[in-house]
Coordinates of C-alpha atoms in Angstrom, one line a residue:
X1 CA 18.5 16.5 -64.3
X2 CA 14.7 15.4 -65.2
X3 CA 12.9 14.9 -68.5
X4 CA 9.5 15.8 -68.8
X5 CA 6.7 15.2 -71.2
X6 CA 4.1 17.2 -69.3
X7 CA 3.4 20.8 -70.3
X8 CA 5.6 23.3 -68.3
X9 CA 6.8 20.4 -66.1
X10 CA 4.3 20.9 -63.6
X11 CA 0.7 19.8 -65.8
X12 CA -0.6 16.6 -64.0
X13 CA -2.9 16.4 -67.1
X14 CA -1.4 17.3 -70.3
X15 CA 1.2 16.1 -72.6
X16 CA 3.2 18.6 -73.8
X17 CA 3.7 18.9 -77.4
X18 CA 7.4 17.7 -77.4
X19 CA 9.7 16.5 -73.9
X20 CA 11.7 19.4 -72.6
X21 CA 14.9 18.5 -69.8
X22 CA 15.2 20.4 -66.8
X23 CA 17.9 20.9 -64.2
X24 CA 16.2 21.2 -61.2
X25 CA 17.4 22.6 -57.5
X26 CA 16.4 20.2 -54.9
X27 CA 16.5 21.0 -50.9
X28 CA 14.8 19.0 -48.2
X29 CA 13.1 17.4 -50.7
X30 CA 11.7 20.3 -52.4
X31 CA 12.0 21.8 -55.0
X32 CA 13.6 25.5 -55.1
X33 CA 14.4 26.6 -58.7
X34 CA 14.0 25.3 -62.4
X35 CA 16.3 25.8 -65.4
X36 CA 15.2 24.5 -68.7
X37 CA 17.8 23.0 -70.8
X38 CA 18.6 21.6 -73.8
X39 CA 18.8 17.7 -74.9
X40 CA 22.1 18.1 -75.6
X41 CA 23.0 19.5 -72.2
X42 CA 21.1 16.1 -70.6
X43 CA 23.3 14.3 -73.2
X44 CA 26.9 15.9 -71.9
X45 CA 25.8 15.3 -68.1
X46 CA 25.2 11.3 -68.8
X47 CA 28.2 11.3 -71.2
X48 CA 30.5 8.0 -69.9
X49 CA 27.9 7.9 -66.9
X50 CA 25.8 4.5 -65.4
X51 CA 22.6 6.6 -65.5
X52 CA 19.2 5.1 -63.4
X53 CA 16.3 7.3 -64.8
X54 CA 13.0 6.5 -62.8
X55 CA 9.5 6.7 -64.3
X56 CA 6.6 7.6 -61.5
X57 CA 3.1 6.2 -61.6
X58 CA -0.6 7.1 -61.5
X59 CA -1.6 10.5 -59.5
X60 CA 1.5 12.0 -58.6
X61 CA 1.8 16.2 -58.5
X62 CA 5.0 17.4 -59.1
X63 CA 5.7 18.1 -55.3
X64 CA 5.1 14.3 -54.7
X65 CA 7.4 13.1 -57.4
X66 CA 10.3 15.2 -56.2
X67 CA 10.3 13.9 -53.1
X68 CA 10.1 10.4 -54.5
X69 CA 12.6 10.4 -56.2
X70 CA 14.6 12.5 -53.7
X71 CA 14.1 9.5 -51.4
X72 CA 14.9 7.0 -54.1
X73 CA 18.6 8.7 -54.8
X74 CA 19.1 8.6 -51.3
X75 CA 18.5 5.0 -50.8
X76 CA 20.8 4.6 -54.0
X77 CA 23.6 6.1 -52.6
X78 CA 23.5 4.4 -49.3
X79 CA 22.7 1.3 -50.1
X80 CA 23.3 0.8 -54.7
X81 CA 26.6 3.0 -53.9
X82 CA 28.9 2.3 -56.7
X83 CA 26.6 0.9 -59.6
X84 CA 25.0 4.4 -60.5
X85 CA 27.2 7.6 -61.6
X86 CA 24.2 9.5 -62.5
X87 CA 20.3 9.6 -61.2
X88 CA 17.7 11.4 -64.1
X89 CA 14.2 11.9 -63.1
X90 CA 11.1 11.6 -65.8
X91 CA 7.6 13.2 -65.1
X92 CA 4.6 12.8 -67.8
X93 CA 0.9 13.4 -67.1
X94 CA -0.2 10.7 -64.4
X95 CA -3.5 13.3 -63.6
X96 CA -4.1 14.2 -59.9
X97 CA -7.8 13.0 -59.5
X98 CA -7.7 9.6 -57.2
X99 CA -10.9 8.2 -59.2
X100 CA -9.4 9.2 -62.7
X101 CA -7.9 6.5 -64.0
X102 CA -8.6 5.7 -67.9
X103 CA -6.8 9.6 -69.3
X104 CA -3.6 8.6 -67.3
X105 CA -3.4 5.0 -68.5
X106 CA -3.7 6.6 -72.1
X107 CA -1.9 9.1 -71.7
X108 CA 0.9 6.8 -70.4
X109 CA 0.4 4.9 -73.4
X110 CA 1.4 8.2 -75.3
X111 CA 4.0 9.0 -73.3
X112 CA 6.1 5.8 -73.3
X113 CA 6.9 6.1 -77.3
X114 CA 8.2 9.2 -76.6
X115 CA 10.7 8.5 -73.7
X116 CA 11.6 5.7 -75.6
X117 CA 12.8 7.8 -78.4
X118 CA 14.8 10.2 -75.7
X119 CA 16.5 6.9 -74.3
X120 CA 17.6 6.4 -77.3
X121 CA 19.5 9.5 -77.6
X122 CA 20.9 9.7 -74.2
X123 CA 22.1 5.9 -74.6
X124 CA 24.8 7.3 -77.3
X125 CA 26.6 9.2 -75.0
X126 CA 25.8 7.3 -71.5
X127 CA 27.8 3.9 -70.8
X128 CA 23.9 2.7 -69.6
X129 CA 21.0 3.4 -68.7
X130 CA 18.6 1.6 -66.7
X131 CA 14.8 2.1 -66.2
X132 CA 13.3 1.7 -62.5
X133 CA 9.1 1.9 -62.8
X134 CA 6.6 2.1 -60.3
X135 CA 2.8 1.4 -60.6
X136 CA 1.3 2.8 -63.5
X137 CA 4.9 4.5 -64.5
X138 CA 5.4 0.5 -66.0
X139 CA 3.0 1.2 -68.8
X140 CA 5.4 4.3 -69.4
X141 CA 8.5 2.3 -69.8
X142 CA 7.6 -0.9 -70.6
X143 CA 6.0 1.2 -73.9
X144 CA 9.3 3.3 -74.1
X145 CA 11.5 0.0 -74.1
X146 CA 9.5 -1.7 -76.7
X147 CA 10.0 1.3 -79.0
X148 CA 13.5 2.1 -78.2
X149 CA 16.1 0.0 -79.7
X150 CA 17.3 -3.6 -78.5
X151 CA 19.6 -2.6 -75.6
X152 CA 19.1 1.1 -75.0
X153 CA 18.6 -0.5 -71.4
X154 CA 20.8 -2.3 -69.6
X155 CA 18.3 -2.9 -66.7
X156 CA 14.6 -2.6 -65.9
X157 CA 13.3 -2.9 -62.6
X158 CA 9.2 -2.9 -62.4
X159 CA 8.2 -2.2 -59.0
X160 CA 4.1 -2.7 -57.8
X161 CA 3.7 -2.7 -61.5
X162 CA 0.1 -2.0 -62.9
X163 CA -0.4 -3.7 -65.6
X164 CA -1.9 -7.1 -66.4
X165 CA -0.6 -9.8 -64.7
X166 CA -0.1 -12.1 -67.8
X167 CA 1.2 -8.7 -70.0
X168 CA 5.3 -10.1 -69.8
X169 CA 4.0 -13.6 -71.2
X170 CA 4.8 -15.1 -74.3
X171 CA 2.7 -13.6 -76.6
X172 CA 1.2 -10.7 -75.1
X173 CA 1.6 -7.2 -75.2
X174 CA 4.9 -6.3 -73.2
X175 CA 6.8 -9.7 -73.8
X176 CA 8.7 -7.9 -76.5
X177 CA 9.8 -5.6 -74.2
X178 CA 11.2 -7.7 -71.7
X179 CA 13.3 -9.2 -74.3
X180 CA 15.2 -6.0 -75.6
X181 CA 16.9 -5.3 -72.0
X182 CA 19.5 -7.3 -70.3
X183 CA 17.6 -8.2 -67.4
X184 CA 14.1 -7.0 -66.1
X185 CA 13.6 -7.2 -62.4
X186 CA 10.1 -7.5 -61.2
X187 CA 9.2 -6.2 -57.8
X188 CA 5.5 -7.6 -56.4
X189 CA 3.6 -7.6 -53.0
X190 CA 0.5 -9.6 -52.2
X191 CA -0.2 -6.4 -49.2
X192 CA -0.4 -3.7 -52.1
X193 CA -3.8 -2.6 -51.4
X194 CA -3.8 -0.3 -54.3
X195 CA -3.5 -3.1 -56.7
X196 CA -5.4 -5.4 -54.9
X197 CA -8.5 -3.5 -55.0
X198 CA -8.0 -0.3 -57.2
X199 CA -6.5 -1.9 -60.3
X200 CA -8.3 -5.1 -60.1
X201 CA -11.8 -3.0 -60.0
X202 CA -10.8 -0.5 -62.6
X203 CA -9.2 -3.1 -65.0
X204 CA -11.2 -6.7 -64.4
X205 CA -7.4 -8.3 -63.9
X206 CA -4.9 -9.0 -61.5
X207 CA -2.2 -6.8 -60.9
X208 CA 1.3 -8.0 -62.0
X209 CA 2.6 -6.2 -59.1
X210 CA 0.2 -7.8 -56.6
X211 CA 1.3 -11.7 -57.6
X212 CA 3.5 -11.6 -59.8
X213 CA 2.9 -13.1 -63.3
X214 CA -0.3 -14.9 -63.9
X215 CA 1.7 -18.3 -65.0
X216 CA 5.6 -18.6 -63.7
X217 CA 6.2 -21.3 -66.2
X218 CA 5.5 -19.6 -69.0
X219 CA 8.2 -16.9 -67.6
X220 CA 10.3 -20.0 -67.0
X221 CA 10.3 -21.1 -70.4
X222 CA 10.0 -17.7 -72.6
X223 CA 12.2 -15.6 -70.6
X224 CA 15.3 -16.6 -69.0
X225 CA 16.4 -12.5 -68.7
X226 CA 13.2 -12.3 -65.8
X227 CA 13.7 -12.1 -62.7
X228 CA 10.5 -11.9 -60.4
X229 CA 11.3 -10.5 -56.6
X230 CA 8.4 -11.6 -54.6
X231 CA 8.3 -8.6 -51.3
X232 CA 5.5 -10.0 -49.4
X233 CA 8.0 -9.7 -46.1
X234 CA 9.1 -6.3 -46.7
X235 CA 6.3 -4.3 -48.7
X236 CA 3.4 -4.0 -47.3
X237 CA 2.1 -0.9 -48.9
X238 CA 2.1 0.1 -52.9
X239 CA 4.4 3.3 -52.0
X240 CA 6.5 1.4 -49.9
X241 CA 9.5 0.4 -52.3
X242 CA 11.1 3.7 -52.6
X243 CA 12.1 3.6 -48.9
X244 CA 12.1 -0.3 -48.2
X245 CA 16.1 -0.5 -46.8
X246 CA 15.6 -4.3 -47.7
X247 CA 14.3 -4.0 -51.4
X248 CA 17.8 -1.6 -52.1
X249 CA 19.5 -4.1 -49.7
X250 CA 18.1 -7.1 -52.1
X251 CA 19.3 -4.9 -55.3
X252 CA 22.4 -4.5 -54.2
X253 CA 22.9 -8.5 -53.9
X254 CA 20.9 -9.4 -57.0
X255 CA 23.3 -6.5 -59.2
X256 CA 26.2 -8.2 -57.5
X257 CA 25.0 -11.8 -58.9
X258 CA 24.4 -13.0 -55.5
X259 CA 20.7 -13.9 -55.6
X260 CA 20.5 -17.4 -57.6
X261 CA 17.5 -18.1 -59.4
X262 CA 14.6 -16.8 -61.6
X263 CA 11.6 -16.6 -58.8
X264 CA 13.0 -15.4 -55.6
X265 CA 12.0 -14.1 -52.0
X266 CA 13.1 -11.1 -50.9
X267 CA 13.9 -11.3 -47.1
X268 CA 13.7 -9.1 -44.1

């Protein structure tokens, strides 16, 4: 099952005027049929469920993102087995142009309000739901967590997140956010080109998924529900944590409370 705030499902550049749900037929990582449905058919297929929805990032068509997040549920069952009953998808408006980057950033900045407000909904019937983000998809949720209420989710994981390195701080703009969830994971690689150079150029920052955040102590001392995963062994790509066996293999240990500490490595 998917949520959507695009237009149709498919629009890479429009926000639709209200989020529709979808129950979508996937095969070999494509997709072969689309049945819109109704919020409260989402609602009865989470009901009692552990539900993982996952929120894409900047530039991704619709054919990409399925097979994303095909990839993603398969690493889930192999290697997360037993800590999800339930995988929903979540596609908004990311554009498709590689150099157009300011109308996705706002309209993720739209877009995240309004999953928020859906999360909300589903978490009445679900027994939890937790967020996994990638790139510019962290703007989306870190948004949707800040307006949902405290503890619609259980868990969110920020992978190669682009935003600003110091934005989970004390004080600035997605700290908030981090302190309505149980935990928040954070994911970073110092290879991710895409950060390293795109982001940084476009945005006159540092990534926080390149480093990590701008000042550890200040995580340290403001947020004892962070965790910060640095992948500079295993990720050497911004694309690369969907099929990374080691990052589910490092997930599966940290879920189990088998990783001690705040700022760990994640090995080979």
């Amino acid at each position: 099952h998917w949520i959507s705030s695009r237009v149709d499902l498919a629009d890479e550049d429009r926000l639709g005027p209200e989020e529709t749900f979808w129950d979508l037929t996937i095969a070999n990582d494509r997709m072969t049929d689309a049945r819109e449905v109704s919020l409260a058919d989402l609602r009865a297929f989470v009901r009692g469920k552990r539900v993982l929805v996952l929120v894409h990032g900047y530039n991704n068509v619709l054919e990409d993102i399925v097979r994303a997040y095909s990839i993603v549920d398969r690493m889930i069952a192999a290697h997360v087995a037993g800590f999800y009953d339930a995988v929903v998808g979540y596609t908004w408006p990311g554009g498709e142009a590689p150099l157009d980057w300011f109308l996705p950033r706002r309209r993720a900045g739209l877009a995240g309000p309004r999953l928020g407000a859906v999360l909300d909904r589903l978490r009445r019937s679900a027994a939890s739901i937790d967020v996994m983000s990638h790139s510019l998809g962290a703007r989306v949720s870190l948004k949707a967590i800040d307006a949902a209420a405290r503890g619609a989710v259980r868990v969110h994981f920020l992978f190669a997140s682009a935003v600003d390195n110091e934005s989970i701080e004390a004080g600035e703009k997605y700290h908030a956010a981090t302190r309505k969830t149980g935990e928040t994971l954070v994911l970073h690689s110092r290879h991710d080109s895409i950060l390293k150079y795109g982001f940084t150029a476009a945005q006159w920052d540092l990534a926080l998924g390149l480093h990590g955040p701008e000042d550890p102590g200040d995580i340290a001392a403001h947020s004892p529900n962070v965790v910060v995963g640095n992948c500079k062994h295993v990720v050497r790509r911004h694309g690369q944590y969907k099929s990374s066996v080691e990052v589910y293999r490092f997930l599966r240990r940290w879920m189990s409370g088998q990783v001690q500490g705040q700022f760990v490595t994640v090995p080979r």
